[in-house]
């Protein structure tokens, strides 16, 4: 057997032993993971700096603290999440015990991306552990330092029979996908997501696909331009623009654009100084391939600010593009870098029509002081998540699900939604072995009298009538 087969077989054997099913085991693993995060924060920050030159401030709030909070949320709520969910009953099932039992799927495969190589690998893993699964983590080879660190740390803290890390590239991922898993969770691009889903279909394996897309941001004339500029600029250029829920482009009228662009220019100098390349608060493009892809997009429209590049440093200045057309290259793909195109529209109706012509995004944003405008955009569009008068903040609340729709993905996680994603909801009915006279009503030979009794005891009434008895 190959090493991949051996790992999968080891985890399968561990799961079948039942050791992951108890709350005690799950809590022990979650607390061990929390210790991992606390005791190795320096090493995690250093790995992120090596991979993405990510500032420590960004690494702490978006990787380390976020992950620790997710773990603590699971620890604090696990006992409640695991409880059976009792359901409404009909008259004929009044004496039965009817409930939904949350059970682990089995052995899960979690494939992570490179842009947030700690958080986006460990956050779904937390859900898998909390739900009682065994799991293989496959971190991205594009962020090698973070991946290597995870492969070294996890076996030191977590049960080696139940959890494993497999490093490598396309070859190793392909080998993993040949194995039968009980759940696959993938975070990455749409193209690879389709490959993952095709591989999963061979085994009828359920999947969550956390993808991306072009997240629109409509800026209304009623908004506070200065606040709007600060919030958009922070969200767009966080992690050097390599964030799946960053605003990908702005839609606004020409009049709003003429106010917004100077405000954005002021923000960029305020954030990163006159020469952003010298700022310690700005990361770098992950590699040369992505640098060249992004550099080619700078030919779209006209550069209002930024545009400077340094291939050796994998640096592209925070850039705002104006006079951008819908057909320009920068509007044909998710940018995933420090470039913000602004597209002129005549009004809100044209903006909404523009959004709806394209695939459903992972996030959609609107800045307006007019609640009617916010509600109009919310009601007439579709996206994985939505936020008004800010960006990204919707994903920081664990009581909200995080996930896409259509091309931006399927499935959801964070907080209890992570636990539910990795749990099979088993329908359970515990009936008495006696009371056979009631059961006999449904047996042949059939008769109208028995039928009328069954109809009366099982029919669901419209509201206003008695429809069930608890």
GROMACS .gro file of C-alpha atoms in nm:
model
  470
    1UNK     CA    1   0.000   0.000   0.000
    2UNK     CA    2   0.109   0.359  -0.062
    3UNK     CA    3   0.168   0.590   0.234
    4UNK     CA    4  -0.158   0.769   0.152
    5UNK     CA    5  -0.349   0.441   0.164
    6UNK     CA    6  -0.181   0.352   0.492
    7UNK     CA    7  -0.275   0.684   0.648
    8UNK     CA    8  -0.636   0.655   0.532
    9UNK     CA    9  -0.655   0.294   0.654
   10UNK     CA   10  -0.514   0.389   0.994
   11UNK     CA   11  -0.769   0.664   1.039
   12UNK     CA   12  -1.051   0.437   0.921
   13UNK     CA   13  -0.955   0.176   1.179
   14UNK     CA   14  -0.942   0.442   1.452
   15UNK     CA   15  -1.284   0.575   1.360
   16UNK     CA   16  -1.437   0.228   1.350
   17UNK     CA   17  -1.306   0.167   1.703
   18UNK     CA   18  -1.544   0.438   1.824
   19UNK     CA   19  -1.281   0.636   2.014
   20UNK     CA   20  -1.377   0.971   1.856
   21UNK     CA   21  -1.745   0.950   1.947
   22UNK     CA   22  -1.732   1.056   2.312
   23UNK     CA   23  -1.754   1.417   2.422
   24UNK     CA   24  -1.451   1.359   2.647
   25UNK     CA   25  -1.228   1.261   2.356
   26UNK     CA   26  -1.344   1.548   2.138
   27UNK     CA   27  -1.293   1.805   2.414
   28UNK     CA   28  -0.947   1.668   2.486
   29UNK     CA   29  -0.845   1.710   2.121
   30UNK     CA   30  -0.994   2.061   2.099
   31UNK     CA   31  -0.809   2.169   2.414
   32UNK     CA   32  -0.490   2.021   2.275
   33UNK     CA   33  -0.540   2.224   1.958
   34UNK     CA   34  -0.589   2.537   2.166
   35UNK     CA   35  -0.261   2.464   2.344
   36UNK     CA   36  -0.095   2.422   2.006
   37UNK     CA   37  -0.208   2.771   1.905
   38UNK     CA   38  -0.103   2.930   2.235
   39UNK     CA   39   0.232   2.760   2.273
   40UNK     CA   40   0.346   2.807   1.913
   41UNK     CA   41   0.220   3.154   1.825
   42UNK     CA   42   0.572   3.280   1.752
   43UNK     CA   43   0.643   2.994   1.513
   44UNK     CA   44   0.307   3.043   1.339
   45UNK     CA   45   0.372   3.415   1.290
   46UNK     CA   46   0.718   3.343   1.154
   47UNK     CA   47   0.586   3.088   0.903
   48UNK     CA   48   0.323   3.334   0.780
   49UNK     CA   49   0.588   3.602   0.743
   50UNK     CA   50   0.806   3.368   0.538
   51UNK     CA   51   0.519   3.263   0.309
   52UNK     CA   52   0.336   3.593   0.259
   53UNK     CA   53   0.543   3.851   0.448
   54UNK     CA   54   0.222   3.895   0.643
   55UNK     CA   55   0.242   4.165   0.914
   56UNK     CA   56   0.214   4.022   1.265
   57UNK     CA   57  -0.092   4.239   1.334
   58UNK     CA   58  -0.278   4.082   1.040
   59UNK     CA   59  -0.154   3.733   1.126
   60UNK     CA   60  -0.276   3.761   1.483
   61UNK     CA   61  -0.625   3.898   1.411
   62UNK     CA   62  -0.700   3.699   1.095
   63UNK     CA   63  -0.517   3.371   1.159
   64UNK     CA   64  -0.419   3.306   1.522
   65UNK     CA   65  -0.691   3.486   1.721
   66UNK     CA   66  -0.964   3.384   1.477
   67UNK     CA   67  -0.866   3.018   1.504
   68UNK     CA   68  -0.836   3.026   1.883
   69UNK     CA   69  -1.180   3.185   1.911
   70UNK     CA   70  -1.325   2.913   1.690
   71UNK     CA   71  -1.173   2.645   1.913
   72UNK     CA   72  -1.305   2.807   2.231
   73UNK     CA   73  -1.650   2.843   2.073
   74UNK     CA   74  -1.651   2.467   2.006
   75UNK     CA   75  -1.526   2.381   2.356
   76UNK     CA   76  -1.787   2.602   2.523
   77UNK     CA   77  -2.079   2.467   2.320
   78UNK     CA   78  -1.991   2.107   2.232
   79UNK     CA   79  -2.206   1.942   2.497
   80UNK     CA   80  -2.510   2.138   2.382
   81UNK     CA   81  -2.439   2.074   2.012
   82UNK     CA   82  -2.414   1.698   2.071
   83UNK     CA   83  -2.754   1.668   2.240
   84UNK     CA   84  -3.025   1.487   2.045
   85UNK     CA   85  -3.283   1.718   1.889
   86UNK     CA   86  -3.633   1.606   1.977
   87UNK     CA   87  -3.898   1.670   1.713
   88UNK     CA   88  -4.273   1.724   1.686
   89UNK     CA   89  -4.493   1.415   1.662
   90UNK     CA   90  -4.830   1.318   1.521
   91UNK     CA   91  -5.105   1.156   1.722
   92UNK     CA   92  -5.011   0.811   1.598
   93UNK     CA   93  -4.648   0.857   1.715
   94UNK     CA   94  -4.733   1.033   2.040
   95UNK     CA   95  -4.593   0.755   2.257
   96UNK     CA   96  -4.273   0.715   2.054
   97UNK     CA   97  -3.939   0.884   2.120
   98UNK     CA   98  -3.847   1.076   1.805
   99UNK     CA   99  -3.524   1.270   1.767
  100UNK     CA  100  -3.234   1.370   1.543
  101UNK     CA  101  -2.900   1.223   1.647
  102UNK     CA  102  -2.586   1.411   1.539
  103UNK     CA  103  -2.331   1.151   1.427
  104UNK     CA  104  -1.986   1.190   1.272
  105UNK     CA  105  -1.958   1.107   0.904
  106UNK     CA  106  -1.635   0.911   0.950
  107UNK     CA  107  -1.302   1.004   0.792
  108UNK     CA  108  -1.288   1.354   0.644
  109UNK     CA  109  -1.044   1.512   0.403
  110UNK     CA  110  -0.978   1.885   0.445
  111UNK     CA  111  -0.789   2.058   0.164
  112UNK     CA  112  -0.673   2.409   0.250
  113UNK     CA  113  -0.559   2.714   0.050
  114UNK     CA  114  -0.243   2.923   0.068
  115UNK     CA  115  -0.380   3.274   0.137
  116UNK     CA  116  -0.475   3.212   0.501
  117UNK     CA  117  -0.280   2.888   0.544
  118UNK     CA  118  -0.342   2.849   0.917
  119UNK     CA  119  -0.698   2.971   0.968
  120UNK     CA  120  -0.854   2.823   0.654
  121UNK     CA  121  -0.704   2.480   0.725
  122UNK     CA  122  -0.768   2.461   1.098
  123UNK     CA  123  -1.114   2.624   1.114
  124UNK     CA  124  -1.295   2.348   0.922
  125UNK     CA  125  -1.075   2.094   1.103
  126UNK     CA  126  -1.213   2.222   1.435
  127UNK     CA  127  -1.563   2.141   1.312
  128UNK     CA  128  -1.457   1.794   1.201
  129UNK     CA  129  -1.299   1.719   1.540
  130UNK     CA  130  -1.595   1.860   1.735
  131UNK     CA  131  -1.834   1.643   1.534
  132UNK     CA  132  -1.631   1.329   1.615
  133UNK     CA  133  -1.466   1.259   1.281
  134UNK     CA  134  -1.117   1.148   1.201
  135UNK     CA  135  -0.950   1.376   0.947
  136UNK     CA  136  -0.662   1.418   0.707
  137UNK     CA  137  -0.541   1.773   0.652
  138UNK     CA  138  -0.389   1.864   0.317
  139UNK     CA  139  -0.241   2.216   0.347
  140UNK     CA  140  -0.135   2.402   0.034
  141UNK     CA  141   0.210   2.346  -0.108
  142UNK     CA  142   0.205   2.710  -0.227
  143UNK     CA  143   0.258   2.822   0.136
  144UNK     CA  144   0.531   2.568   0.224
  145UNK     CA  145   0.646   2.711   0.558
  146UNK     CA  146   0.299   2.714   0.710
  147UNK     CA  147   0.223   2.368   0.571
  148UNK     CA  148   0.545   2.220   0.705
  149UNK     CA  149   0.486   2.372   1.047
  150UNK     CA  150   0.136   2.226   1.070
  151UNK     CA  151   0.267   1.884   0.969
  152UNK     CA  152   0.521   1.902   1.252
  153UNK     CA  153   0.295   2.041   1.523
  154UNK     CA  154  -0.033   1.850   1.487
  155UNK     CA  155   0.112   1.503   1.561
  156UNK     CA  156   0.271   1.645   1.878
  157UNK     CA  157  -0.062   1.761   2.018
  158UNK     CA  158  -0.340   1.550   1.866
  159UNK     CA  159  -0.413   1.177   1.849
  160UNK     CA  160  -0.192   1.035   1.572
  161UNK     CA  161  -0.432   0.748   1.500
  162UNK     CA  162  -0.723   0.982   1.432
  163UNK     CA  163  -0.563   1.284   1.265
  164UNK     CA  164  -0.292   1.329   1.005
  165UNK     CA  165  -0.132   1.592   0.784
  166UNK     CA  166  -0.029   1.509   0.428
  167UNK     CA  167   0.198   1.762   0.258
  168UNK     CA  168   0.279   1.779  -0.111
  169UNK     CA  169   0.141   1.906  -0.439
  170UNK     CA  170  -0.086   1.785  -0.717
  171UNK     CA  171   0.046   1.427  -0.701
  172UNK     CA  172  -0.030   1.386  -0.332
  173UNK     CA  173  -0.370   1.554  -0.362
  174UNK     CA  174  -0.459   1.327  -0.655
  175UNK     CA  175  -0.362   1.021  -0.453
  176UNK     CA  176  -0.577   1.137  -0.163
  177UNK     CA  177  -0.876   1.192  -0.389
  178UNK     CA  178  -0.851   0.833  -0.511
  179UNK     CA  179  -0.931   0.718  -0.157
  180UNK     CA  180  -1.286   0.692  -0.029
  181UNK     CA  181  -1.362   0.958   0.230
  182UNK     CA  182  -1.686   1.020   0.414
  183UNK     CA  183  -1.665   1.398   0.371
  184UNK     CA  184  -1.444   1.635   0.174
  185UNK     CA  185  -1.402   2.001   0.263
  186UNK     CA  186  -1.218   2.214   0.008
  187UNK     CA  187  -1.121   2.580   0.013
  188UNK     CA  188  -0.976   2.726  -0.307
  189UNK     CA  189  -1.059   2.828  -0.661
  190UNK     CA  190  -1.361   2.730  -0.869
  191UNK     CA  191  -1.155   2.536  -1.126
  192UNK     CA  192  -1.000   2.305  -0.868
  193UNK     CA  193  -1.332   2.290  -0.684
  194UNK     CA  194  -1.487   2.124  -0.988
  195UNK     CA  195  -1.204   1.868  -0.991
  196UNK     CA  196  -1.263   1.794  -0.623
  197UNK     CA  197  -1.636   1.752  -0.678
  198UNK     CA  198  -1.579   1.518  -0.973
  199UNK     CA  199  -1.346   1.301  -0.765
  200UNK     CA  200  -1.594   1.298  -0.476
  201UNK     CA  201  -1.877   1.193  -0.707
  202UNK     CA  202  -1.698   0.865  -0.784
  203UNK     CA  203  -1.751   0.762  -0.422
  204UNK     CA  204  -2.074   0.960  -0.366
  205UNK     CA  205  -1.886   1.158  -0.102
  206UNK     CA  206  -2.057   1.476   0.023
  207UNK     CA  207  -1.854   1.795  -0.014
  208UNK     CA  208  -1.828   2.151   0.105
  209UNK     CA  209  -1.668   2.382  -0.149
  210UNK     CA  210  -1.555   2.719  -0.017
  211UNK     CA  211  -1.463   2.899  -0.337
  212UNK     CA  212  -1.450   3.267  -0.430
  213UNK     CA  213  -1.562   3.500  -0.703
  214UNK     CA  214  -1.581   3.868  -0.782
  215UNK     CA  215  -1.737   4.037  -0.480
  216UNK     CA  216  -1.917   4.358  -0.584
  217UNK     CA  217  -1.926   4.670  -0.371
  218UNK     CA  218  -2.189   4.934  -0.448
  219UNK     CA  219  -2.118   5.283  -0.312
  220UNK     CA  220  -2.425   5.504  -0.288
  221UNK     CA  221  -2.423   5.886  -0.295
  222UNK     CA  222  -2.563   5.902   0.059
  223UNK     CA  223  -2.267   5.727   0.224
  224UNK     CA  224  -1.997   5.889   0.435
  225UNK     CA  225  -1.720   5.896   0.173
  226UNK     CA  226  -1.431   5.917   0.420
  227UNK     CA  227  -1.550   5.623   0.631
  228UNK     CA  228  -1.636   5.425   0.319
  229UNK     CA  229  -1.291   5.480   0.169
  230UNK     CA  230  -1.118   5.366   0.489
  231UNK     CA  231  -1.324   5.050   0.518
  232UNK     CA  232  -1.296   4.953   0.152
  233UNK     CA  233  -0.922   5.022   0.141
  234UNK     CA  234  -0.858   4.816   0.454
  235UNK     CA  235  -1.060   4.522   0.324
  236UNK     CA  236  -0.921   4.532  -0.030
  237UNK     CA  237  -0.553   4.555   0.068
  238UNK     CA  238  -0.558   4.333   0.376
  239UNK     CA  239  -0.318   4.042   0.315
  240UNK     CA  240  -0.208   4.222  -0.004
  241UNK     CA  241  -0.555   4.174  -0.149
  242UNK     CA  242  -0.532   3.795  -0.127
  243UNK     CA  243  -0.862   3.751   0.056
  244UNK     CA  244  -1.157   3.562  -0.089
  245UNK     CA  245  -1.419   3.795   0.065
  246UNK     CA  246  -1.242   4.124  -0.014
  247UNK     CA  247  -1.437   4.371  -0.229
  248UNK     CA  248  -1.328   4.281  -0.582
  249UNK     CA  249  -1.462   4.591  -0.758
  250UNK     CA  250  -1.663   4.904  -0.685
  251UNK     CA  251  -1.978   5.015  -0.863
  252UNK     CA  252  -2.079   5.380  -0.828
  253UNK     CA  253  -2.191   5.684  -1.025
  254UNK     CA  254  -1.931   5.914  -1.180
  255UNK     CA  255  -2.014   6.182  -0.922
  256UNK     CA  256  -1.948   5.940  -0.634
  257UNK     CA  257  -1.631   5.813  -0.799
  258UNK     CA  258  -1.493   6.168  -0.821
  259UNK     CA  259  -1.523   6.192  -0.442
  260UNK     CA  260  -1.424   5.833  -0.362
  261UNK     CA  261  -1.096   5.819  -0.554
  262UNK     CA  262  -0.928   6.114  -0.374
  263UNK     CA  263  -1.049   5.968  -0.043
  264UNK     CA  264  -0.895   5.630  -0.132
  265UNK     CA  265  -0.568   5.796  -0.230
  266UNK     CA  266  -0.557   5.971   0.108
  267UNK     CA  267  -0.633   5.643   0.285
  268UNK     CA  268  -0.350   5.460   0.113
  269UNK     CA  269  -0.098   5.725   0.217
  270UNK     CA  270  -0.241   5.723   0.570
  271UNK     CA  271  -0.219   5.343   0.587
  272UNK     CA  272   0.111   5.273   0.413
  273UNK     CA  273   0.297   5.605   0.374
  274UNK     CA  274   0.417   5.780   0.061
  275UNK     CA  275   0.608   5.470  -0.048
  276UNK     CA  276   0.394   5.163   0.038
  277UNK     CA  277   0.676   4.926  -0.060
  278UNK     CA  278   0.864   5.041   0.250
  279UNK     CA  279   0.568   4.983   0.480
  280UNK     CA  280   0.592   4.700   0.732
  281UNK     CA  281   0.211   4.678   0.727
  282UNK     CA  282   0.183   4.550   0.370
  283UNK     CA  283   0.240   4.188   0.275
  284UNK     CA  284   0.359   4.048  -0.057
  285UNK     CA  285   0.222   3.843  -0.346
  286UNK     CA  286   0.256   3.473  -0.272
  287UNK     CA  287   0.473   3.382  -0.574
  288UNK     CA  288   0.598   3.481  -0.917
  289UNK     CA  289   0.311   3.312  -1.102
  290UNK     CA  290   0.049   3.520  -0.924
  291UNK     CA  291   0.264   3.832  -0.949
  292UNK     CA  292   0.275   3.803  -1.329
  293UNK     CA  293  -0.098   3.733  -1.348
  294UNK     CA  294  -0.178   4.043  -1.143
  295UNK     CA  295   0.071   4.263  -1.329
  296UNK     CA  296  -0.110   4.185  -1.655
  297UNK     CA  297  -0.438   4.307  -1.506
  298UNK     CA  298  -0.293   4.656  -1.452
  299UNK     CA  299  -0.345   4.729  -1.822
  300UNK     CA  300  -0.720   4.754  -1.763
  301UNK     CA  301  -0.869   5.103  -1.743
  302UNK     CA  302  -0.653   5.385  -1.609
  303UNK     CA  303  -0.439   5.388  -1.294
  304UNK     CA  304  -0.565   5.648  -1.047
  305UNK     CA  305  -0.309   5.557  -0.780
  306UNK     CA  306  -0.046   5.285  -0.748
  307UNK     CA  307   0.052   5.065  -1.040
  308UNK     CA  308   0.418   5.026  -0.941
  309UNK     CA  309   0.561   4.673  -0.947
  310UNK     CA  310   0.879   4.497  -0.836
  311UNK     CA  311   0.904   4.137  -0.951
  312UNK     CA  312   1.205   4.054  -0.735
  313UNK     CA  313   1.018   4.172  -0.425
  314UNK     CA  314   0.686   4.020  -0.543
  315UNK     CA  315   0.542   4.366  -0.484
  316UNK     CA  316   0.252   4.536  -0.653
  317UNK     CA  317   0.152   4.871  -0.511
  318UNK     CA  318  -0.202   4.912  -0.380
  319UNK     CA  319  -0.376   5.022  -0.699
  320UNK     CA  320  -0.706   5.185  -0.785
  321UNK     CA  321  -0.822   5.163  -1.148
  322UNK     CA  322  -1.081   5.394  -1.305
  323UNK     CA  323  -1.250   5.404  -1.646
  324UNK     CA  324  -1.279   5.027  -1.624
  325UNK     CA  325  -1.510   4.851  -1.868
  326UNK     CA  326  -1.706   4.534  -1.800
  327UNK     CA  327  -1.511   4.362  -2.080
  328UNK     CA  328  -1.165   4.451  -1.945
  329UNK     CA  329  -0.937   4.164  -1.833
  330UNK     CA  330  -0.951   4.277  -1.470
  331UNK     CA  331  -1.327   4.212  -1.472
  332UNK     CA  332  -1.303   3.858  -1.612
  333UNK     CA  333  -1.159   3.680  -1.309
  334UNK     CA  334  -1.131   3.709  -0.933
  335UNK     CA  335  -0.845   3.953  -0.883
  336UNK     CA  336  -0.703   3.815  -0.558
  337UNK     CA  337  -0.447   4.094  -0.529
  338UNK     CA  338  -0.400   4.463  -0.441
  339UNK     CA  339  -0.601   4.603  -0.733
  340UNK     CA  340  -0.937   4.779  -0.699
  341UNK     CA  341  -1.127   4.857  -1.021
  342UNK     CA  342  -1.403   5.117  -1.012
  343UNK     CA  343  -1.681   5.075  -1.269
  344UNK     CA  344  -1.916   5.366  -1.340
  345UNK     CA  345  -2.292   5.306  -1.338
  346UNK     CA  346  -2.580   5.549  -1.382
  347UNK     CA  347  -2.785   5.440  -1.081
  348UNK     CA  348  -2.866   5.161  -0.839
  349UNK     CA  349  -3.077   4.972  -1.093
  350UNK     CA  350  -2.784   4.956  -1.333
  351UNK     CA  351  -2.556   4.844  -1.050
  352UNK     CA  352  -2.791   4.562  -0.950
  353UNK     CA  353  -2.832   4.455  -1.313
  354UNK     CA  354  -2.450   4.449  -1.342
  355UNK     CA  355  -2.417   4.226  -1.034
  356UNK     CA  356  -2.690   3.991  -1.152
  357UNK     CA  357  -2.529   3.943  -1.494
  358UNK     CA  358  -2.238   3.770  -1.327
  359UNK     CA  359  -2.196   3.459  -1.115
  360UNK     CA  360  -2.316   3.474  -0.756
  361UNK     CA  361  -2.029   3.603  -0.538
  362UNK     CA  362  -1.904   3.487  -0.201
  363UNK     CA  363  -1.981   3.830  -0.055
  364UNK     CA  364  -2.167   4.142  -0.162
  365UNK     CA  365  -2.128   4.489  -0.011
  366UNK     CA  366  -2.321   4.814  -0.017
  367UNK     CA  367  -2.234   5.149   0.141
  368UNK     CA  368  -2.529   5.379   0.200
  369UNK     CA  369  -2.690   5.587   0.471
  370UNK     CA  370  -3.026   5.513   0.311
  371UNK     CA  371  -3.185   5.196   0.449
  372UNK     CA  372  -3.405   5.171   0.140
  373UNK     CA  373  -3.095   5.144  -0.079
  374UNK     CA  374  -2.946   4.875   0.146
  375UNK     CA  375  -3.270   4.678   0.146
  376UNK     CA  376  -3.307   4.715  -0.232
  377UNK     CA  377  -2.962   4.565  -0.297
  378UNK     CA  378  -3.019   4.291  -0.039
  379UNK     CA  379  -3.358   4.187  -0.180
  380UNK     CA  380  -3.265   4.199  -0.549
  381UNK     CA  381  -2.930   4.016  -0.545
  382UNK     CA  382  -2.786   3.684  -0.426
  383UNK     CA  383  -2.452   3.608  -0.262
  384UNK     CA  384  -2.292   3.385  -0.002
  385UNK     CA  385  -2.281   3.668   0.253
  386UNK     CA  386  -2.388   4.033   0.269
  387UNK     CA  387  -2.270   4.334   0.464
  388UNK     CA  388  -2.372   4.698   0.454
  389UNK     CA  389  -2.136   4.986   0.533
  390UNK     CA  390  -1.838   4.759   0.590
  391UNK     CA  391  -1.653   4.466   0.435
  392UNK     CA  392  -1.535   4.129   0.568
  393UNK     CA  393  -1.686   4.184   0.915
  394UNK     CA  394  -1.978   3.946   0.848
  395UNK     CA  395  -1.741   3.648   0.868
  396UNK     CA  396  -1.614   3.741   1.215
  397UNK     CA  397  -1.944   3.648   1.381
  398UNK     CA  398  -1.959   3.274   1.451
  399UNK     CA  399  -2.337   3.285   1.484
  400UNK     CA  400  -2.355   3.362   1.110
  401UNK     CA  401  -2.277   3.090   0.853
  402UNK     CA  402  -1.988   3.142   0.613
  403UNK     CA  403  -2.012   2.994   0.266
  404UNK     CA  404  -2.090   3.057  -0.098
  405UNK     CA  405  -2.371   2.996  -0.343
  406UNK     CA  406  -2.350   2.888  -0.707
  407UNK     CA  407  -2.000   2.942  -0.845
  408UNK     CA  408  -1.878   3.077  -0.510
  409UNK     CA  409  -1.932   2.743  -0.342
  410UNK     CA  410  -2.165   2.519  -0.146
  411UNK     CA  411  -2.195   2.436   0.221
  412UNK     CA  412  -2.126   2.654   0.522
  413UNK     CA  413  -1.922   2.659   0.840
  414UNK     CA  414  -1.803   2.860   1.147
  415UNK     CA  415  -1.928   2.797   1.498
  416UNK     CA  416  -2.217   2.552   1.517
  417UNK     CA  417  -2.242   2.552   1.138
  418UNK     CA  418  -1.901   2.378   1.128
  419UNK     CA  419  -2.024   2.110   1.370
  420UNK     CA  420  -2.341   2.062   1.164
  421UNK     CA  421  -2.145   2.042   0.838
  422UNK     CA  422  -1.940   1.750   0.965
  423UNK     CA  423  -2.237   1.577   1.134
  424UNK     CA  424  -2.482   1.331   0.982
  425UNK     CA  425  -2.830   1.404   1.114
  426UNK     CA  426  -2.969   1.060   1.182
  427UNK     CA  427  -3.349   1.032   1.203
  428UNK     CA  428  -3.438   0.814   1.503
  429UNK     CA  429  -3.770   0.673   1.624
  430UNK     CA  430  -3.783   0.445   1.929
  431UNK     CA  431  -4.113   0.255   1.931
  432UNK     CA  432  -4.276   0.016   2.172
  433UNK     CA  433  -4.278  -0.352   2.081
  434UNK     CA  434  -4.638  -0.372   2.201
  435UNK     CA  435  -4.960  -0.185   2.116
  436UNK     CA  436  -5.007  -0.409   1.814
  437UNK     CA  437  -5.373  -0.317   1.775
  438UNK     CA  438  -5.268   0.031   1.667
  439UNK     CA  439  -5.008  -0.105   1.425
  440UNK     CA  440  -5.262  -0.351   1.282
  441UNK     CA  441  -5.464  -0.062   1.137
  442UNK     CA  442  -5.217  -0.039   0.849
  443UNK     CA  443  -5.201  -0.413   0.768
  444UNK     CA  444  -5.392  -0.589   0.485
  445UNK     CA  445  -5.664  -0.669   0.420
  446UNK     CA  446  -5.731  -0.296   0.381
  447UNK     CA  447  -6.063  -0.141   0.475
  448UNK     CA  448  -6.230   0.199   0.469
  449UNK     CA  449  -6.276   0.207   0.847
  450UNK     CA  450  -5.905   0.160   0.914
  451UNK     CA  451  -5.821   0.414   0.643
  452UNK     CA  452  -6.039   0.680   0.804
  453UNK     CA  453  -5.867   0.625   1.140
  454UNK     CA  454  -5.521   0.651   0.983
  455UNK     CA  455  -5.618   0.970   0.799
  456UNK     CA  456  -5.751   1.126   1.118
  457UNK     CA  457  -5.442   1.042   1.326
  458UNK     CA  458  -5.175   1.134   1.069
  459UNK     CA  459  -5.316   1.418   0.859
  460UNK     CA  460  -5.134   1.751   0.899
  461UNK     CA  461  -5.382   2.035   0.937
  462UNK     CA  462  -5.340   2.390   0.815
  463UNK     CA  463  -5.252   2.654   1.071
  464UNK     CA  464  -5.544   2.729   1.296
  465UNK     CA  465  -5.618   2.360   1.336
  466UNK     CA  466  -5.445   2.111   1.565
  467UNK     CA  467  -5.160   1.976   1.352
  468UNK     CA  468  -4.953   1.781   1.600
  469UNK     CA  469  -4.919   1.676   1.959
  470UNK     CA  470  -4.584   1.706   2.132
   0.00000   0.00000   0.00000
